[in-house]
PDB file of C-alpha atoms in Angstrom:
ATOM      1  CA  GLN A   1      24.956 102.891  -5.111  1.00  0.00           C
ATOM      2  CA  VAL A   2      26.872 100.487  -2.903  1.00  0.00           C
ATOM      3  CA  GLN A   3      30.607 101.153  -2.676  1.00  0.00           C
ATOM      4  CA  LEU A   4      33.161  99.159  -0.840  1.00  0.00           C
ATOM      5  CA  VAL A   5      36.763 100.208  -0.736  1.00  0.00           C
ATOM      6  CA  GLU A   6      39.361  97.909   0.926  1.00  0.00           C
ATOM      7  CA  SER A   7      42.685  99.017   2.194  1.00  0.00           C
ATOM      8  CA  GLY A   8      45.491  97.854   4.536  1.00  0.00           C
ATOM      9  CA  GLY A   9      46.979  95.036   2.546  1.00  0.00           C
ATOM     10  CA  GLY A  10      50.677  94.521   2.025  1.00  0.00           C
ATOM     11  CA  LEU A  11      53.781  92.290   2.456  1.00  0.00           C
ATOM     12  CA  VAL A  12      54.278  90.815   5.936  1.00  0.00           C
ATOM     13  CA  GLN A  13      56.510  88.139   7.406  1.00  0.00           C
ATOM     14  CA  PRO A  14      55.044  84.959   8.760  1.00  0.00           C
ATOM     15  CA  GLY A  15      53.834  85.506  12.353  1.00  0.00           C
ATOM     16  CA  GLY A  16      53.126  89.139  11.620  1.00  0.00           C
ATOM     17  CA  SER A  17      49.899  91.191  11.725  1.00  0.00           C
ATOM     18  CA  LEU A  18      47.848  93.371   9.431  1.00  0.00           C
ATOM     19  CA  ARG A  19      44.561  95.178   9.771  1.00  0.00           C
ATOM     20  CA  LEU A  20      42.345  95.431   6.771  1.00  0.00           C
ATOM     21  CA  SER A  21      39.713  98.130   6.375  1.00  0.00           C
ATOM     22  CA  CYS A  22      36.685  98.375   4.177  1.00  0.00           C
ATOM     23  CA  ARG A  23      35.047 101.764   3.814  1.00  0.00           C
ATOM     24  CA  ALA A  24      31.325 101.304   2.923  1.00  0.00           C
ATOM     25  CA  SER A  25      28.820 103.790   1.412  1.00  0.00           C
ATOM     26  CA  GLY A  26      25.517 103.830  -0.359  1.00  0.00           C
ATOM     27  CA  PHE A  27      23.547 101.635   2.110  1.00  0.00           C
ATOM     28  CA  THR A  28      22.535 101.450   5.716  1.00  0.00           C
ATOM     29  CA  PHE A  29      25.714  99.798   6.999  1.00  0.00           C
ATOM     30  CA  LEU A  30      24.503  98.310  10.246  1.00  0.00           C
ATOM     31  CA  ASN A  31      21.473  96.735   8.638  1.00  0.00           C
ATOM     32  CA  TYR A  32      23.532  94.317   6.611  1.00  0.00           C
ATOM     33  CA  TYR A  33      25.687  91.343   7.363  1.00  0.00           C
ATOM     34  CA  MET A  34      29.161  91.898   6.081  1.00  0.00           C
ATOM     35  CA  TYR A  35      31.828  89.464   5.018  1.00  0.00           C
ATOM     36  CA  TRP A  36      35.483  89.160   4.362  1.00  0.00           C
ATOM     37  CA  VAL A  37      36.393  86.702   1.616  1.00  0.00           C
ATOM     38  CA  ARG A  38      39.687  85.905  -0.020  1.00  0.00           C
ATOM     39  CA  GLN A  39      41.107  84.404  -3.239  1.00  0.00           C
ATOM     40  CA  ALA A  40      44.460  82.803  -3.215  1.00  0.00           C
ATOM     41  CA  PRO A  41      46.438  82.453  -6.411  1.00  0.00           C
ATOM     42  CA  GLY A  42      44.906  79.815  -8.643  1.00  0.00           C
ATOM     43  CA  LYS A  43      42.145  79.066  -6.199  1.00  0.00           C
ATOM     44  CA  GLY A  44      38.483  79.914  -5.792  1.00  0.00           C
ATOM     45  CA  LEU A  45      36.830  82.354  -3.508  1.00  0.00           C
ATOM     46  CA  GLU A  46      37.000  81.366   0.163  1.00  0.00           C
ATOM     47  CA  TRP A  47      34.786  82.818   2.941  1.00  0.00           C
ATOM     48  CA  VAL A  48      36.924  84.105   5.894  1.00  0.00           C
ATOM     49  CA  SER A  49      34.708  86.010   8.368  1.00  0.00           C
ATOM     50  CA  ALA A  50      31.134  87.317   8.832  1.00  0.00           C
ATOM     51  CA  ILE A  51      29.621  89.895  11.067  1.00  0.00           C
ATOM     52  CA  GLY A  52      25.995  90.630  11.869  1.00  0.00           C
ATOM     53  CA  GLY A  53      24.426  90.281  15.226  1.00  0.00           C
ATOM     54  CA  SER A  54      27.439  88.071  15.996  1.00  0.00           C
ATOM     55  CA  THR A  55      30.649  87.067  14.283  1.00  0.00           C
ATOM     56  CA  ASN A  56      31.769  83.951  12.680  1.00  0.00           C
ATOM     57  CA  ASN A  57      35.150  82.773  11.264  1.00  0.00           C
ATOM     58  CA  ALA A  58      36.313  80.022   9.023  1.00  0.00           C
ATOM     59  CA  ASP A  59      38.171  77.236  10.772  1.00  0.00           C
ATOM     60  CA  SER A  60      41.327  78.132   8.928  1.00  0.00           C
ATOM     61  CA  VAL A  61      41.470  81.562  10.534  1.00  0.00           C
ATOM     62  CA  LYS A  62      39.883  80.983  14.035  1.00  0.00           C
ATOM     63  CA  GLY A  63      41.843  82.277  16.932  1.00  0.00           C
ATOM     64  CA  ARG A  64      43.926  84.447  14.529  1.00  0.00           C
ATOM     65  CA  PHE A  65      41.557  86.769  12.700  1.00  0.00           C
ATOM     66  CA  THR A  66      38.968  89.082  14.170  1.00  0.00           C
ATOM     67  CA  ILE A  67      36.243  90.847  12.269  1.00  0.00           C
ATOM     68  CA  SER A  68      34.670  94.018  13.642  1.00  0.00           C
ATOM     69  CA  ARG A  69      32.938  97.130  12.349  1.00  0.00           C
ATOM     70  CA  ASP A  70      32.467 100.817  13.282  1.00  0.00           C
ATOM     71  CA  GLY A  71      29.018 102.105  12.552  1.00  0.00           C
ATOM     72  CA  ALA A  72      30.011 105.696  13.073  1.00  0.00           C
ATOM     73  CA  LYS A  73      32.718 105.349  10.404  1.00  0.00           C
ATOM     74  CA  ASN A  74      30.830 102.911   8.132  1.00  0.00           C
ATOM     75  CA  THR A  75      33.941 100.815   8.170  1.00  0.00           C
ATOM     76  CA  LEU A  76      34.481  97.085   8.371  1.00  0.00           C
ATOM     77  CA  TYR A  77      37.771  95.708   9.763  1.00  0.00           C
ATOM     78  CA  LEU A  78      39.732  92.456   9.728  1.00  0.00           C
ATOM     79  CA  GLN A  79      42.490  92.222  12.288  1.00  0.00           C
ATOM     80  CA  MET A  80      44.790  89.388  11.162  1.00  0.00           C
ATOM     81  CA  ASN A  81      47.374  88.067  13.561  1.00  0.00           C
ATOM     82  CA  SER A  82      49.909  85.155  13.429  1.00  0.00           C
ATOM     83  CA  LEU A  83      49.799  85.308   9.647  1.00  0.00           C
ATOM     84  CA  LYS A  84      50.858  82.236   7.611  1.00  0.00           C
ATOM     85  CA  PRO A  85      52.052  81.910   3.960  1.00  0.00           C
ATOM     86  CA  GLU A  86      48.736  80.179   3.162  1.00  0.00           C
ATOM     87  CA  ASP A  87      46.927  83.427   4.126  1.00  0.00           C
ATOM     88  CA  THR A  88      48.367  85.032   0.994  1.00  0.00           C
ATOM     89  CA  ALA A  89      45.450  86.151  -1.154  1.00  0.00           C
ATOM     90  CA  VAL A  90      43.478  89.033  -2.352  1.00  0.00           C
ATOM     91  CA  TYR A  91      41.022  89.998   0.379  1.00  0.00           C
ATOM     92  CA  TYR A  92      37.592  91.335  -0.501  1.00  0.00           C
ATOM     93  CA  CYS A  93      34.878  92.809   1.730  1.00  0.00           C
ATOM     94  CA  ALA A  94      31.343  91.966   0.608  1.00  0.00           C
ATOM     95  CA  ILE A  95      27.840  92.954   1.550  1.00  0.00           C
ATOM     96  CA  GLU A  96      25.061  90.431   2.162  1.00  0.00           C
ATOM     97  CA  LEU A  97      22.603  90.243  -0.657  1.00  0.00           C
ATOM     98  CA  GLN A  98      19.483  90.609   1.528  1.00  0.00           C
ATOM     99  CA  GLU A  99      19.109  93.326   4.165  1.00  0.00           C
ATOM    100  CA  GLY A 100      18.699  91.908   7.683  1.00  0.00           C
ATOM    101  CA  ALA A 101      19.489  88.326   6.573  1.00  0.00           C
ATOM    102  CA  ALA A 102      22.489  86.041   6.442  1.00  0.00           C
ATOM    103  CA  THR A 103      22.106  84.071   3.311  1.00  0.00           C
ATOM    104  CA  GLY A 104      25.787  83.990   2.582  1.00  0.00           C
ATOM    105  CA  LEU A 105      25.127  85.423  -0.867  1.00  0.00           C
ATOM    106  CA  PHE A 106      26.984  88.511  -1.754  1.00  0.00           C
ATOM    107  CA  GLY A 107      25.223  91.554  -3.164  1.00  0.00           C
ATOM    108  CA  SER A 108      28.398  93.471  -3.960  1.00  0.00           C
ATOM    109  CA  TRP A 109      32.112  93.492  -3.153  1.00  0.00           C
ATOM    110  CA  GLY A 110      35.084  95.767  -3.356  1.00  0.00           C
ATOM    111  CA  GLN A 111      38.161  95.817  -5.602  1.00  0.00           C
ATOM    112  CA  GLY A 112      40.187  93.846  -3.052  1.00  0.00           C
ATOM    113  CA  THR A 113      43.465  94.289  -1.281  1.00  0.00           C
ATOM    114  CA  GLN A 114      46.487  92.057  -1.719  1.00  0.00           C
ATOM    115  CA  VAL A 115      47.990  90.388   1.365  1.00  0.00           C
ATOM    116  CA  THR A 116      51.320  88.564   0.907  1.00  0.00           C
ATOM    117  CA  VAL A 117      52.798  86.548   3.744  1.00  0.00           C
ATOM    118  CA  SER A 118      56.359  85.753   3.007  1.00  0.00           C
ATOM    119  CA  SER A 119      59.862  85.845   4.472  1.00  0.00           C
TER     120      SER A 119
END
């Protein structure tokens, strides 16, 4: 079955950087669009980045976050630079519901990793 395991979160000062990883298993990794989404305290789920044939980022993170993946390692990454307090959230990686498509619907997601940006 699909398994997604995030890691790399932590506490960082404003302006700092973190790299999140998501180890994937149970499906053909490169056949699926993958997403990073986040949920800030008291708020709903927010889409952050997507990767398929190309990449796309939410306006709130453009120029600061970079999504990538390594097919040999079945791992999705999110490089986060110039972090702001408003980036504080639990970050989840998610798999697209439909193989080969980009519906924006999630088939499954991991347990999440906490990112806290604070001085």
